[in-house]
PDB file of C-alpha atoms in Angstrom:
ATOM      1  CA  UNK A   1     345.082  95.283 151.052  1.00 92.00           C
ATOM      2  CA  UNK A   2     345.357  95.917 154.782  1.00 92.00           C
ATOM      3  CA  UNK A   3     342.489  93.518 155.418  1.00 91.00           C
ATOM      4  CA  UNK A   4     344.155  90.827 153.319  1.00 88.00           C
ATOM      5  CA  UNK A   5     347.470  91.380 155.113  1.00 88.00           C
ATOM      6  CA  UNK A   6     345.674  90.903 158.424  1.00 90.00           C
ATOM      7  CA  UNK A   7     344.435  87.484 157.290  1.00 87.00           C
ATOM      8  CA  UNK A   8     347.938  86.235 156.478  1.00 85.00           C
ATOM      9  CA  UNK A   9     348.570  82.912 158.235  1.00 83.00           C
ATOM     10  CA  UNK A  10     352.137  81.496 158.200  1.00 81.00           C
ATOM     11  CA  UNK A  11     350.844  77.928 158.367  1.00 83.00           C
ATOM     12  CA  UNK A  12     348.519  78.469 155.408  1.00 79.00           C
ATOM     13  CA  UNK A  13     351.391  80.063 153.484  1.00 76.00           C
ATOM     14  CA  UNK A  14     353.612  77.058 154.157  1.00 81.00           C
ATOM     15  CA  UNK A  15     350.965  74.705 152.766  1.00 80.00           C
ATOM     16  CA  UNK A  16     350.236  76.930 149.761  1.00 70.00           C
ATOM     17  CA  UNK A  17     353.892  77.383 148.897  1.00 74.00           C
ATOM     18  CA  UNK A  18     354.225  73.622 148.442  1.00 76.00           C
ATOM     19  CA  UNK A  19     351.858  74.056 145.495  1.00 74.00           C
ATOM     20  CA  UNK A  20     353.586  77.169 144.156  1.00 73.00           C
ATOM     21  CA  UNK A  21     351.086  79.659 145.592  1.00 74.00           C
ATOM     22  CA  UNK A  22     352.776  82.518 147.428  1.00 77.00           C
ATOM     23  CA  UNK A  23     350.036  83.633 149.824  1.00 79.00           C
ATOM     24  CA  UNK A  24     348.818  82.713 153.283  1.00 76.00           C
ATOM     25  CA  UNK A  25     345.152  83.727 153.195  1.00 84.00           C
ATOM     26  CA  UNK A  26     342.498  81.114 153.894  1.00 84.00           C
ATOM     27  CA  UNK A  27     340.404  80.776 150.742  1.00 86.00           C
ATOM     28  CA  UNK A  28     337.167  80.525 152.710  1.00 90.00           C
ATOM     29  CA  UNK A  29     337.886  83.894 154.298  1.00 91.00           C
ATOM     30  CA  UNK A  30     338.809  85.285 150.895  1.00 93.00           C
ATOM     31  CA  UNK A  31     335.459  84.157 149.503  1.00 95.00           C
ATOM     32  CA  UNK A  32     333.666  85.773 152.469  1.00 95.00           C
ATOM     33  CA  UNK A  33     335.281  89.122 151.600  1.00 96.00           C
ATOM     34  CA  UNK A  34     334.236  88.686 147.970  1.00 96.00           C
ATOM     35  CA  UNK A  35     330.663  87.938 149.035  1.00 96.00           C
ATOM     36  CA  UNK A  36     330.607  91.149 151.057  1.00 96.00           C
ATOM     37  CA  UNK A  37     332.091  93.249 148.254  1.00 96.00           C
ATOM     38  CA  UNK A  38     329.932  91.748 145.496  1.00 97.00           C
ATOM     39  CA  UNK A  39     330.837  92.520 141.857  1.00 96.00           C
ATOM     40  CA  UNK A  40     333.141  95.513 141.505  1.00 97.00           C
ATOM     41  CA  UNK A  41     335.001  95.578 138.191  1.00 98.00           C
ATOM     42  CA  UNK A  42     337.059  98.721 138.868  1.00 97.00           C
ATOM     43  CA  UNK A  43     338.195  97.367 142.224  1.00 97.00           C
ATOM     44  CA  UNK A  44     339.051  94.043 140.567  1.00 98.00           C
ATOM     45  CA  UNK A  45     341.308  95.801 138.056  1.00 98.00           C
ATOM     46  CA  UNK A  46     343.052  97.691 140.863  1.00 98.00           C
ATOM     47  CA  UNK A  47     343.516  94.533 142.927  1.00 97.00           C
ATOM     48  CA  UNK A  48     344.968  92.685 139.941  1.00 97.00           C
ATOM     49  CA  UNK A  49     347.441  95.500 139.329  1.00 97.00           C
ATOM     50  CA  UNK A  50     348.980  95.032 142.803  1.00 95.00           C
ATOM     51  CA  UNK A  51     350.677  91.785 141.641  1.00 92.00           C
ATOM     52  CA  UNK A  52     349.814  90.320 145.069  1.00 92.00           C
ATOM     53  CA  UNK A  53     348.547  86.735 144.842  1.00 92.00           C
ATOM     54  CA  UNK A  54     345.810  87.017 147.486  1.00 93.00           C
ATOM     55  CA  UNK A  55     344.642  90.310 145.967  1.00 95.00           C
ATOM     56  CA  UNK A  56     344.558  88.777 142.506  1.00 96.00           C
ATOM     57  CA  UNK A  57     342.486  85.846 143.751  1.00 96.00           C
ATOM     58  CA  UNK A  58     340.034  88.321 145.281  1.00 97.00           C
ATOM     59  CA  UNK A  59     340.003  90.283 142.023  1.00 98.00           C
ATOM     60  CA  UNK A  60     338.916  87.175 140.141  1.00 98.00           C
ATOM     61  CA  UNK A  61     336.030  86.678 142.575  1.00 97.00           C
ATOM     62  CA  UNK A  62     334.660  90.240 142.337  1.00 98.00           C
ATOM     63  CA  UNK A  63     335.317  91.001 138.655  1.00 98.00           C
ATOM     64  CA  UNK A  64     332.839  91.000 135.785  1.00 98.00           C
ATOM     65  CA  UNK A  65     334.193  88.305 133.445  1.00 97.00           C
ATOM     66  CA  UNK A  66     332.575  89.672 130.300  1.00 97.00           C
ATOM     67  CA  UNK A  67     334.141  93.097 130.872  1.00 98.00           C
ATOM     68  CA  UNK A  68     337.640  91.955 129.914  1.00 98.00           C
ATOM     69  CA  UNK A  69     338.862  92.109 126.334  1.00 98.00           C
ATOM     70  CA  UNK A  70     340.560  89.154 124.683  1.00 98.00           C
ATOM     71  CA  UNK A  71     343.955  90.855 124.944  1.00 98.00           C
ATOM     72  CA  UNK A  72     343.437  91.682 128.618  1.00 98.00           C
ATOM     73  CA  UNK A  73     342.666  88.044 129.433  1.00 98.00           C
ATOM     74  CA  UNK A  74     345.684  86.887 127.443  1.00 98.00           C
ATOM     75  CA  UNK A  75     347.945  89.313 129.296  1.00 98.00           C
ATOM     76  CA  UNK A  76     346.472  88.309 132.669  1.00 98.00           C
ATOM     77  CA  UNK A  77     347.243  84.637 132.061  1.00 98.00           C
ATOM     78  CA  UNK A  78     350.817  85.427 131.067  1.00 97.00           C
ATOM     79  CA  UNK A  79     351.275  87.692 134.096  1.00 95.00           C
ATOM     80  CA  UNK A  80     349.874  85.199 136.593  1.00 93.00           C
ATOM     81  CA  UNK A  81     352.650  83.534 138.572  1.00 86.00           C
ATOM     82  CA  UNK A  82     350.694  81.380 141.012  1.00 90.00           C
ATOM     83  CA  UNK A  83     348.955  78.170 139.848  1.00 90.00           C
ATOM     84  CA  UNK A  84     345.829  78.995 141.883  1.00 91.00           C
ATOM     85  CA  UNK A  85     345.546  82.384 140.181  1.00 94.00           C
ATOM     86  CA  UNK A  86     345.825  80.770 136.746  1.00 95.00           C
ATOM     87  CA  UNK A  87     343.285  78.113 137.719  1.00 94.00           C
ATOM     88  CA  UNK A  88     340.733  80.655 138.968  1.00 96.00           C
ATOM     89  CA  UNK A  89     341.348  82.941 135.993  1.00 98.00           C
ATOM     90  CA  UNK A  90     340.531  80.158 133.539  1.00 97.00           C
ATOM     91  CA  UNK A  91     337.636  78.637 135.485  1.00 96.00           C
ATOM     92  CA  UNK A  92     335.942  81.704 136.959  1.00 97.00           C
ATOM     93  CA  UNK A  93     336.628  84.301 134.285  1.00 98.00           C
ATOM     94  CA  UNK A  94     337.762  83.015 130.879  1.00 98.00           C
ATOM     95  CA  UNK A  95     335.147  80.237 130.712  1.00 97.00           C
ATOM     96  CA  UNK A  96     332.434  82.909 131.132  1.00 96.00           C
ATOM     97  CA  UNK A  97     333.973  85.239 128.554  1.00 97.00           C
ATOM     98  CA  UNK A  98     332.751  85.644 124.970  1.00 97.00           C
ATOM     99  CA  UNK A  99     336.415  85.285 123.994  1.00 98.00           C
ATOM    100  CA  UNK A 100     336.785  81.783 125.499  1.00 97.00           C
ATOM    101  CA  UNK A 101     336.795  79.853 122.204  1.00 97.00           C
ATOM    102  CA  UNK A 102     339.217  82.234 120.481  1.00 98.00           C
ATOM    103  CA  UNK A 103     341.564  82.022 123.451  1.00 98.00           C
ATOM    104  CA  UNK A 104     341.208  78.224 123.600  1.00 98.00           C
ATOM    105  CA  UNK A 105     342.476  77.907 120.055  1.00 97.00           C
ATOM    106  CA  UNK A 106     345.281  80.438 120.481  1.00 98.00           C
ATOM    107  CA  UNK A 107     346.472  79.159 123.844  1.00 98.00           C
ATOM    108  CA  UNK A 108     346.425  75.481 122.866  1.00 96.00           C
ATOM    109  CA  UNK A 109     349.016  76.198 120.188  1.00 95.00           C
ATOM    110  CA  UNK A 110     351.198  78.451 122.366  1.00 97.00           C
ATOM    111  CA  UNK A 111     354.837  77.397 122.916  1.00 96.00           C
ATOM    112  CA  UNK A 112     354.603  78.318 126.617  1.00 96.00           C
ATOM    113  CA  UNK A 113     353.470  75.104 128.393  1.00 96.00           C
ATOM    114  CA  UNK A 114     351.610  77.074 131.065  1.00 95.00           C
ATOM    115  CA  UNK A 115     349.618  78.965 128.436  1.00 97.00           C
ATOM    116  CA  UNK A 116     349.061  75.776 126.410  1.00 98.00           C
ATOM    117  CA  UNK A 117     347.804  74.081 129.582  1.00 97.00           C
ATOM    118  CA  UNK A 118     345.138  76.788 129.925  1.00 98.00           C
ATOM    119  CA  UNK A 119     344.107  76.087 126.345  1.00 98.00           C
ATOM    120  CA  UNK A 120     343.749  72.408 127.111  1.00 98.00           C
ATOM    121  CA  UNK A 121     341.698  73.239 130.211  1.00 97.00           C
ATOM    122  CA  UNK A 122     339.259  75.147 127.999  1.00 98.00           C
ATOM    123  CA  UNK A 123     339.203  72.201 125.585  1.00 98.00           C
ATOM    124  CA  UNK A 124     338.332  69.860 128.459  1.00 97.00           C
ATOM    125  CA  UNK A 125     335.417  72.157 129.298  1.00 96.00           C
ATOM    126  CA  UNK A 126     334.147  71.856 125.725  1.00 96.00           C
ATOM    127  CA  UNK A 127     334.600  68.062 125.727  1.00 97.00           C
ATOM    128  CA  UNK A 128     332.290  67.918 128.738  1.00 95.00           C
ATOM    129  CA  UNK A 129     329.728  70.589 127.856  1.00 94.00           C
ATOM    130  CA  UNK A 130     329.849  71.437 124.140  1.00 95.00           C
ATOM    131  CA  UNK A 131     331.723  68.771 122.160  1.00 96.00           C
ATOM    132  CA  UNK A 132     329.984  69.581 118.870  1.00 96.00           C
ATOM    133  CA  UNK A 133     332.598  70.592 116.308  1.00 95.00           C
ATOM    134  CA  UNK A 134     335.559  69.183 118.232  1.00 97.00           C
ATOM    135  CA  UNK A 135     337.752  66.558 116.575  1.00 97.00           C
ATOM    136  CA  UNK A 136     337.856  64.242 119.572  1.00 98.00           C
ATOM    137  CA  UNK A 137     339.807  61.520 117.766  1.00 97.00           C
ATOM    138  CA  UNK A 138     342.306  64.175 116.678  1.00 98.00           C
ATOM    139  CA  UNK A 139     342.668  65.359 120.275  1.00 98.00           C
ATOM    140  CA  UNK A 140     343.452  61.782 121.291  1.00 98.00           C
ATOM    141  CA  UNK A 141     346.081  61.634 118.529  1.00 98.00           C
ATOM    142  CA  UNK A 142     347.798  64.734 119.964  1.00 98.00           C
ATOM    143  CA  UNK A 143     347.560  63.449 123.538  1.00 98.00           C
ATOM    144  CA  UNK A 144     348.995  60.078 122.552  1.00 98.00           C
ATOM    145  CA  UNK A 145     351.908  61.718 120.722  1.00 98.00           C
ATOM    146  CA  UNK A 146     352.746  64.552 123.111  1.00 97.00           C
ATOM    147  CA  UNK A 147     351.459  64.022 126.660  1.00 98.00           C
ATOM    148  CA  UNK A 148     354.224  61.715 127.915  1.00 97.00           C
ATOM    149  CA  UNK A 149     356.965  64.288 127.302  1.00 97.00           C
ATOM    150  CA  UNK A 150     354.913  67.402 128.100  1.00 97.00           C
ATOM    151  CA  UNK A 151     356.018  69.663 130.998  1.00 95.00           C
ATOM    152  CA  UNK A 152     354.061  69.243 134.217  1.00 89.00           C
ATOM    153  CA  UNK A 153     351.279  71.885 133.919  1.00 90.00           C
ATOM    154  CA  UNK A 154     350.620  70.984 130.294  1.00 96.00           C
ATOM    155  CA  UNK A 155     350.782  67.240 130.961  1.00 97.00           C
ATOM    156  CA  UNK A 156     348.248  67.554 133.773  1.00 96.00           C
ATOM    157  CA  UNK A 157     345.841  69.493 131.535  1.00 97.00           C
ATOM    158  CA  UNK A 158     346.188  67.027 128.655  1.00 98.00           C
ATOM    159  CA  UNK A 159     345.632  64.120 131.033  1.00 98.00           C
ATOM    160  CA  UNK A 160     342.437  65.746 132.310  1.00 97.00           C
ATOM    161  CA  UNK A 161     341.227  66.104 128.724  1.00 98.00           C
ATOM    162  CA  UNK A 162     342.055  62.443 128.047  1.00 98.00           C
ATOM    163  CA  UNK A 163     340.029  61.370 131.060  1.00 98.00           C
ATOM    164  CA  UNK A 164     337.116  63.639 130.144  1.00 98.00           C
ATOM    165  CA  UNK A 165     336.943  62.204 126.634  1.00 98.00           C
ATOM    166  CA  UNK A 166     336.874  58.693 128.084  1.00 97.00           C
ATOM    167  CA  UNK A 167     334.219  59.585 130.637  1.00 97.00           C
ATOM    168  CA  UNK A 168     331.880  61.526 128.345  1.00 96.00           C
ATOM    169  CA  UNK A 169     332.203  59.649 125.052  1.00 96.00           C
ATOM    170  CA  UNK A 170     331.612  55.867 125.235  1.00 96.00           C
ATOM    171  CA  UNK A 171     332.641  55.313 121.615  1.00 97.00           C
ATOM    172  CA  UNK A 172     336.162  56.575 122.465  1.00 97.00           C
ATOM    173  CA  UNK A 173     336.396  55.167 125.977  1.00 97.00           C
ATOM    174  CA  UNK A 174     338.424  52.052 125.169  1.00 97.00           C
ATOM    175  CA  UNK A 175     340.920  54.079 123.150  1.00 98.00           C
ATOM    176  CA  UNK A 176     341.268  56.699 125.911  1.00 98.00           C
ATOM    177  CA  UNK A 177     341.875  53.999 128.518  1.00 98.00           C
ATOM    178  CA  UNK A 178     344.371  52.298 126.200  1.00 98.00           C
ATOM    179  CA  UNK A 179     346.322  55.539 125.731  1.00 98.00           C
ATOM    180  CA  UNK A 180     346.429  56.032 129.469  1.00 98.00           C
ATOM    181  CA  UNK A 181     347.661  52.484 130.034  1.00 98.00           C
ATOM    182  CA  UNK A 182     350.427  52.812 127.434  1.00 97.00           C
ATOM    183  CA  UNK A 183     351.685  56.227 128.566  1.00 98.00           C
ATOM    184  CA  UNK A 184     351.290  55.549 132.332  1.00 97.00           C
ATOM    185  CA  UNK A 185     351.139  59.278 133.047  1.00 97.00           C
ATOM    186  CA  UNK A 186     350.379  59.896 136.768  1.00 95.00           C
ATOM    187  CA  UNK A 187     350.045  56.146 137.338  1.00 95.00           C
ATOM    188  CA  UNK A 188     351.961  56.372 140.620  1.00 94.00           C
ATOM    189  CA  UNK A 189     350.599  59.761 141.712  1.00 92.00           C
ATOM    190  CA  UNK A 190     349.963  59.700 145.494  1.00 90.00           C
ATOM    191  CA  UNK A 191     346.204  59.819 145.938  1.00 88.00           C
ATOM    192  CA  UNK A 192     344.657  60.556 149.357  1.00 87.00           C
ATOM    193  CA  UNK A 193     342.157  58.057 150.753  1.00 86.00           C
ATOM    194  CA  UNK A 194     338.683  58.761 149.403  1.00 86.00           C
ATOM    195  CA  UNK A 195     339.942  60.608 146.318  1.00 89.00           C
ATOM    196  CA  UNK A 196     340.003  59.357 142.741  1.00 92.00           C
ATOM    197  CA  UNK A 197     343.404  58.742 141.151  1.00 94.00           C
ATOM    198  CA  UNK A 198     344.340  61.137 138.311  1.00 95.00           C
ATOM    199  CA  UNK A 199     345.692  58.125 136.378  1.00 97.00           C
ATOM    200  CA  UNK A 200     343.322  58.221 133.389  1.00 97.00           C
ATOM    201  CA  UNK A 201     342.301  54.513 133.219  1.00 97.00           C
ATOM    202  CA  UNK A 202     341.338  54.515 136.907  1.00 96.00           C
ATOM    203  CA  UNK A 203     339.748  57.970 136.694  1.00 96.00           C
ATOM    204  CA  UNK A 204     337.629  57.052 133.670  1.00 97.00           C
ATOM    205  CA  UNK A 205     336.518  53.699 135.074  1.00 96.00           C
ATOM    206  CA  UNK A 206     335.560  55.148 138.452  1.00 95.00           C
ATOM    207  CA  UNK A 207     333.598  58.119 137.096  1.00 95.00           C
ATOM    208  CA  UNK A 208     331.718  55.928 134.623  1.00 95.00           C
ATOM    209  CA  UNK A 209     330.877  53.531 137.464  1.00 93.00           C
ATOM    210  CA  UNK A 210     329.523  56.390 139.573  1.00 90.00           C
ATOM    211  CA  UNK A 211     327.389  57.658 136.693  1.00 86.00           C
ATOM    212  CA  UNK A 212     325.972  54.155 136.337  1.00 81.00           C
ATOM    213  CA  UNK A 213     325.080  54.094 140.033  1.00 57.00           C
ATOM    214  CA  UNK A 214     322.911  57.187 139.731  1.00 47.00           C
TER     215      UNK A 214
END
């Protein structure tokens, strides 16, 4: 904790706080610490218990994902305040857990939009890597009906799923683009030069073009 406190940078904190993340530790330096520590599950549990955002990020880098129970992962998501912590928890830990599918189903139906967003993030992972058994047309039905009015974290996750369906599944591409055009979610999102717009019709078209160039 003392080492993390010593890495605190007011400028980094100011940037992170704009995104809802209350820490000022450079993530590259955080990863260097994790590389030095290697996997340490007991330490990860202790770091998580501090409720400090930088410590929790480090915990997620040094933990053993398969060591957590389903209930522990559920509680961790609900405890996580910072968007970066939630993002790393889902991507670095839950996706590697044997409980990922059970949590995907439970979280997707949760009334908390933050929790539901995590469920949709896991669904997007399945759309891309293991779509067998998913009702993709049904997912598009839900997105079309609910994404426009969804709160921000949930809307973003549903939009990502919409784009992924359009990118990965040619038979549904025209419908996915059409939904994006009708709902106009993130159409005017400010996109830095060199980055792809999160507006689904643009996102889908650009990623498909790049795949065709390979």
